[in-house]
Every structure is written in C-alpha cells, then in structure tokens.
Amino acid sequence: MLSGKRILLIIAGGIAAYKSLDLIRRLRERGATVRCILTRAGAEFVTPLSVSALSEQTVHGDLFSLTDENEMGHIRLSREADLVVVAPATANIMAKMANGIADDLATTALLATDKIVMAVPAMNVRMWEHAATRANMEILMARGVLFAGPVDGAMACGEFGAGRMLDPLDIVTAIETHFATGAPLSGKRALVTSGPTLEAIDPVRYIANRSSGKQGHAIAAAFARAGAATTLVTGPTMQIDPPGVSVVHIESARAMLEACRNALPAHVAVCAAAVSDWRPETPSDNKIKKNGGGAPALTLVENPDILASLAKTDNARPALVIGFAAETENVAANATAKRLKKGCDWILANDVSTGSGTFGGDENQIHFVTETNIEDWPRMSKEDVAARLVDQIARHFAEQDPA
Ligand code: CTP
C-alpha cells in the first residue's frame, strides 16, 4: 500500500525509539523508502548502525556534517519525502516544533519542510498532560501537523496513562490511511482566497475589515491534506502559512484578483476572503495632513468582484467555484440570491451580525447553498467546516469522474 512512498522518519530521544526500528521494517515491507534522521538523544536509545541496517540508507544526524550535507542537504532531505513522520515525538521535539526552534538536523528539517508532518507522541503521562504540551499540540494541529496516538498503557517509567507511543503496525495504519483516504483530491488544483484586503487611502492609512483569515487558511490546509496542489491568495492576517500550500501574499483587491488569475487553471476555487467592496478612487501619494480645513472627503470606487470574475472566466473557469456569503439578516434567502448573482456553484452562508462571533472567532455556522438544496450545518469549528467542505468537494469530483 505504500509502494513508491518516500518517508522521512525522525527518531527523537525517547525509550519508545526501539519501536521505530520495527516501524522502519514494516514501512519497507509495504514498499516505502525510509530515510532516517536520528537525533542525538535518539542515538542514546537506538544505534545509527541498526537504523542504517534496517533502512538500508545513510542515517543522518549531524547538521554540520560536511559529508552528509554534500550527499543530501537538510533542505533536500526534508523536501524529497511524501510524508515526514516524527516517531517518537517527545515533549521536547514537539515544543521545538511549536516554537520554530531549529538547533539540530531534525528540527531544522522540520522547519524547512513543505511536506505534511505526522507526529507520533511518546512521553510520560504527566508530560503529556502538562499545559505546555497541550498548548504546543494545539499550535501544531492548527498548523496542519497530523497526530497519531498516543494511547493509554503501562509506561517504561512504571506509571500508567496516556502518552504511550502507538505500536508500529498502528503507526503504519495511520500512515496508510493518510495516503489512502487522505488524498482524495490528489491531481486536483485548488485556489483559495483568505483574509481581508487593504485599500490604501495614503501611504500610511487604509480601509480594511475584521477578517481573521482563519476560515480561508483552514480550507487551504484541508485541501493540502486532501492531496490537492493548493494556492492560497491572502490579504494580511495573523495566520501562519499552511504547510504544503503555495501562498501568495497581497494587499489590495486588485492584487488579489491578479494573483488569482495567475493561479489558474484550477479545478476548484473557494473565495473565503473578505474583499473590500470599495477602494479610495485616488490614494494620495503623500500622507494627508490636517490642515485645519476639515476632514478630507474620500471618493470610493467599487473593487472588482473576484468570486464573480472567477465564476465568469470564459476559458479557464474552475469546474467548481465556491463563495461565502457574509450576511447579517435573512441569511439563507440572501445567500441564494447571491449565488445566482455571482454565478458560482455553491455558497457557504454565515451570519456575521454583531454577537454571532463569526468574524475573528473560531467557529462558524454554515448554511450550505447549492443549485438544488440548502443544508444547515451545525455550529462547528472553522477547521471542521473546512474539512466538511473539502470532503464534499472530493465527493463531488468522485461522482463526476468515477474512474
Ligand atoms: N467577494 C469577492 N470579491 C469582492 C467581494 C466579494 O470575491 N469584491 C466574494 C467573497 O470572497 C465571498 C463572496 O464574494 O465569497 C460574497 O461576499 P460578501 O461580502 O458576502 O458579498 P458582497 O459581494 O460583498 O455583497 P454584499 O456586501 O452586498 O452583501
């Protein structure tokens, strides 16, 4: 099931490292190529010789090894993989990953990779339950790191509880599941817009809105996890670039439209950006001063409608064009009208009225509007909305192209 897959296995320093030796064998039995990075602490538990013998590859461990760097630099090592697996993922390596610390080959490769990372935690139950580890895990999950395990069980330290690493065959199952059902959109190209746009008034001032980019970024991350080649065109946000996604940072609506056009062709486009509807007609080249003559009058002109433009593109229209509808009243009815007006296929309508907590919040409640149907989704996290949408898209393509 893993034939031709290239796995970069990072073995960190935990007693469970001995299970990673068996993991190498199990992955190779199924046709995967396994390259390994063994951290210094990892080498206290298993030897480079065993790792090398089982993987039949050079074992990498030293960031500053000239020979290693010549043969296979740390960037290539991290990029020439279909999946990066950290097993055991100790509390320490998870903390480094969450904070972007790169102080050895393993953590440098993890920071440099543009591939999906699966962490397989292994640690003492108290360490696992510690608020610091919880917070690190939340950060990593928000960035798209996949987690397999841990499970409850007896620990090497004599305690019992959660923190025990999955057994090798269970890790193999998690990896196989990732590749099998995890890539229903492989071969598809996806385009996502996210965040606000900024429209200049003068060099220091602009018009913007409260969009956090959480929903759009979550959708781009879900597309990448589903195997789609994904471009995210985003206005300025506090969100981290999702892993495995090609991100184009823009400011204005016009720049967003141009970047979207450059990203075509795509099979599917999802417009989640809160595009400014208007921009100042002639932004001032210099900072507008208070000259005692009263407030300046701003003349606004309408921005291009990116969603409508993608939906109406003649020759390179994505097969599926999906928009959002931010409404404060008559949500379903307005969204149905908006779908027709914009010419898109599906609309995810949400209530953004004051008190709904949608803008900037972590949750969303969607009315999913298609040509034939309106489905009310329960209130859920923006990540779950993203996963459900991408799932729906995958099913749509599977129905269109049953082969
Ligand atoms: N949208 C866009 N370009 C614009 C305006 C909106 O691509 N210039 C997209 C948004 O990304 C979203 C959808 O259109 O997917 C609907 O956005 P919304 O703000 O709800 O609608 P508007 O078109 O701005 O209409 P109105 O403000 O009148 O409700």
PDB file of N, CA and C and ligand atoms in Angstrom, residues 193 271-277 303-308 322-327 338 341-342, ligand 1:
ATOM      1  N   THR A 193      -9.021  32.002  -1.584  1.00  0.00           N
ATOM      2  CA  THR A 193      -8.700  33.362  -1.137  1.00  0.00           C
ATOM      3  C   THR A 193      -9.043  33.468   0.348  1.00  0.00           C
ATOM      4  N   CYS A 271     -13.600  31.154  -2.550  1.00  0.00           N
ATOM      5  CA  CYS A 271     -13.343  32.546  -2.182  1.00  0.00           C
ATOM      6  C   CYS A 271     -13.833  32.780  -0.757  1.00  0.00           C
ATOM      7  N   ALA A 272     -12.892  32.763   0.177  1.00  0.00           N
ATOM      8  CA  ALA A 272     -13.265  32.990   1.577  1.00  0.00           C
ATOM      9  C   ALA A 272     -12.804  34.365   2.036  1.00  0.00           C
ATOM     10  N   ALA A 273     -12.133  35.112   1.157  1.00  0.00           N
ATOM     11  CA  ALA A 273     -11.615  36.423   1.561  1.00  0.00           C
ATOM     12  C   ALA A 273     -12.760  37.396   1.781  1.00  0.00           C
ATOM     13  N   ALA A 274     -12.539  38.295   2.723  1.00  0.00           N
ATOM     14  CA  ALA A 274     -13.475  39.407   2.907  1.00  0.00           C
ATOM     15  C   ALA A 274     -12.893  40.574   2.115  1.00  0.00           C
ATOM     16  N   VAL A 275     -13.216  40.590   0.848  1.00  0.00           N
ATOM     17  CA  VAL A 275     -12.654  41.606  -0.054  1.00  0.00           C
ATOM     18  C   VAL A 275     -13.335  42.941   0.227  1.00  0.00           C
ATOM     19  N   SER A 276     -12.552  44.008   0.301  1.00  0.00           N
ATOM     20  CA  SER A 276     -13.174  45.331   0.466  1.00  0.00           C
ATOM     21  C   SER A 276     -13.996  45.617  -0.773  1.00  0.00           C
ATOM     22  N   ASP A 277     -15.235  45.986  -0.563  1.00  0.00           N
ATOM     23  CA  ASP A 277     -16.083  46.230  -1.728  1.00  0.00           C
ATOM     24  C   ASP A 277     -15.665  47.504  -2.462  1.00  0.00           C
ATOM     25  N   ASN A 303     -14.577  47.853  -6.069  1.00  0.00           N
ATOM     26  CA  ASN A 303     -13.498  46.918  -6.405  1.00  0.00           C
ATOM     27  C   ASN A 303     -14.014  45.825  -7.332  1.00  0.00           C
ATOM     28  N   PRO A 304     -13.098  45.159  -8.034  1.00  0.00           N
ATOM     29  CA  PRO A 304     -13.544  44.013  -8.835  1.00  0.00           C
ATOM     30  C   PRO A 304     -14.083  42.925  -7.919  1.00  0.00           C
ATOM     31  N   ASP A 305     -15.055  42.189  -8.392  1.00  0.00           N
ATOM     32  CA  ASP A 305     -15.590  41.066  -7.623  1.00  0.00           C
ATOM     33  C   ASP A 305     -14.852  39.803  -8.056  1.00  0.00           C
ATOM     34  N   ILE A 306     -14.002  39.305  -7.168  1.00  0.00           N
ATOM     35  CA  ILE A 306     -13.107  38.197  -7.537  1.00  0.00           C
ATOM     36  C   ILE A 306     -13.894  36.911  -7.757  1.00  0.00           C
ATOM     37  N   LEU A 307     -14.827  36.652  -6.843  1.00  0.00           N
ATOM     38  CA  LEU A 307     -15.648  35.439  -6.972  1.00  0.00           C
ATOM     39  C   LEU A 307     -16.422  35.444  -8.296  1.00  0.00           C
ATOM     40  N   ALA A 308     -17.088  36.560  -8.567  1.00  0.00           N
ATOM     41  CA  ALA A 308     -17.880  36.635  -9.798  1.00  0.00           C
ATOM     42  C   ALA A 308     -16.979  36.526 -11.011  1.00  0.00           C
ATOM     43  N   ILE A 322     -16.712  28.331  -5.551  1.00  0.00           N
ATOM     44  CA  ILE A 322     -17.461  28.348  -4.290  1.00  0.00           C
ATOM     45  C   ILE A 322     -17.202  29.665  -3.561  1.00  0.00           C
ATOM     46  N   GLY A 323     -18.272  30.258  -3.071  1.00  0.00           N
ATOM     47  CA  GLY A 323     -18.111  31.514  -2.352  1.00  0.00           C
ATOM     48  C   GLY A 323     -18.691  31.429  -0.949  1.00  0.00           C
ATOM     49  N   PHE A 324     -18.475  32.467  -0.193  1.00  0.00           N
ATOM     50  CA  PHE A 324     -19.102  32.625   1.109  1.00  0.00           C
ATOM     51  C   PHE A 324     -20.100  33.768   0.990  1.00  0.00           C
ATOM     52  N   ALA A 325     -21.051  33.798   1.873  1.00  0.00           N
ATOM     53  CA  ALA A 325     -21.931  34.952   1.927  1.00  0.00           C
ATOM     54  C   ALA A 325     -21.972  35.419   3.372  1.00  0.00           C
ATOM     55  N   ALA A 326     -21.419  36.584   3.586  1.00  0.00           N
ATOM     56  CA  ALA A 326     -21.444  37.154   4.930  1.00  0.00           C
ATOM     57  C   ALA A 326     -22.728  37.969   5.032  1.00  0.00           C
ATOM     58  N   GLU A 327     -23.640  37.524   5.863  1.00  0.00           N
ATOM     59  CA  GLU A 327     -24.939  38.196   5.947  1.00  0.00           C
ATOM     60  C   GLU A 327     -25.244  38.555   7.394  1.00  0.00           C
ATOM     61  N   LYS A 338     -27.438  35.607  -3.823  1.00  0.00           N
ATOM     62  CA  LYS A 338     -26.028  35.928  -4.094  1.00  0.00           C
ATOM     63  C   LYS A 338     -25.397  34.866  -4.992  1.00  0.00           C
ATOM     64  N   LYS A 341     -26.446  35.694  -8.450  1.00  0.00           N
ATOM     65  CA  LYS A 341     -25.859  36.946  -8.928  1.00  0.00           C
ATOM     66  C   LYS A 341     -24.383  36.761  -9.290  1.00  0.00           C
ATOM     67  N   LYS A 342     -23.678  35.995  -8.455  1.00  0.00           N
ATOM     68  CA  LYS A 342     -22.235  35.851  -8.678  1.00  0.00           C
ATOM     69  C   LYS A 342     -21.922  34.765  -9.705  1.00  0.00           C
TER      70      LYS A 342
HETATM   71  N1  CTP B   1     -16.130  38.581  -2.980  1.00  0.00           N
HETATM   72  C1  CTP B   1     -15.114  38.715  -3.909  1.00  0.00           C
HETATM   73  N2  CTP B   1     -14.775  39.958  -4.359  1.00  0.00           N
HETATM   74  C2  CTP B   1     -15.435  41.042  -3.926  1.00  0.00           C
HETATM   75  C3  CTP B   1     -16.469  40.922  -2.969  1.00  0.00           C
HETATM   76  C4  CTP B   1     -16.790  39.663  -2.516  1.00  0.00           C
HETATM   77  O1  CTP B   1     -14.517  37.711  -4.298  1.00  0.00           O
HETATM   78  N3  CTP B   1     -15.086  42.238  -4.375  1.00  0.00           N
HETATM   79  C5  CTP B   1     -16.509  37.228  -2.570  1.00  0.00           C
HETATM   80  C6  CTP B   1     -16.210  36.876  -1.132  1.00  0.00           C
HETATM   81  O2  CTP B   1     -14.947  36.254  -1.025  1.00  0.00           O
HETATM   82  C7  CTP B   1     -17.320  35.901  -0.803  1.00  0.00           C
HETATM   83  C8  CTP B   1     -18.466  36.368  -1.674  1.00  0.00           C
HETATM   84  O3  CTP B   1     -17.894  37.152  -2.688  1.00  0.00           O
HETATM   85  O4  CTP B   1     -17.003  34.593  -1.229  1.00  0.00           O
HETATM   86  C9  CTP B   1     -19.530  37.138  -1.003  1.00  0.00           C
HETATM   87  O5  CTP B   1     -19.007  38.164  -0.228  1.00  0.00           O
HETATM   88  P1  CTP B   1     -19.968  39.118   0.600  1.00  0.00           P
HETATM   89  O6  CTP B   1     -19.161  40.137   1.315  1.00  0.00           O
HETATM   90  O7  CTP B   1     -20.934  38.292   1.385  1.00  0.00           O
HETATM   91  O8  CTP B   1     -20.834  39.746  -0.529  1.00  0.00           O
HETATM   92  P2  CTP B   1     -20.686  41.033  -1.382  1.00  0.00           P
HETATM   93  O9  CTP B   1     -20.447  40.664  -2.783  1.00  0.00           O
HETATM   94  O10 CTP B   1     -19.705  41.962  -0.770  1.00  0.00           O
HETATM   95  O11 CTP B   1     -22.162  41.609  -1.300  1.00  0.00           O
HETATM   96  P3  CTP B   1     -22.869  42.475  -0.151  1.00  0.00           P
HETATM   97  O12 CTP B   1     -21.788  43.128   0.654  1.00  0.00           O
HETATM   98  O13 CTP B   1     -23.685  43.429  -0.901  1.00  0.00           O
HETATM   99  O14 CTP B   1     -23.686  41.527   0.657  1.00  0.00           O
END
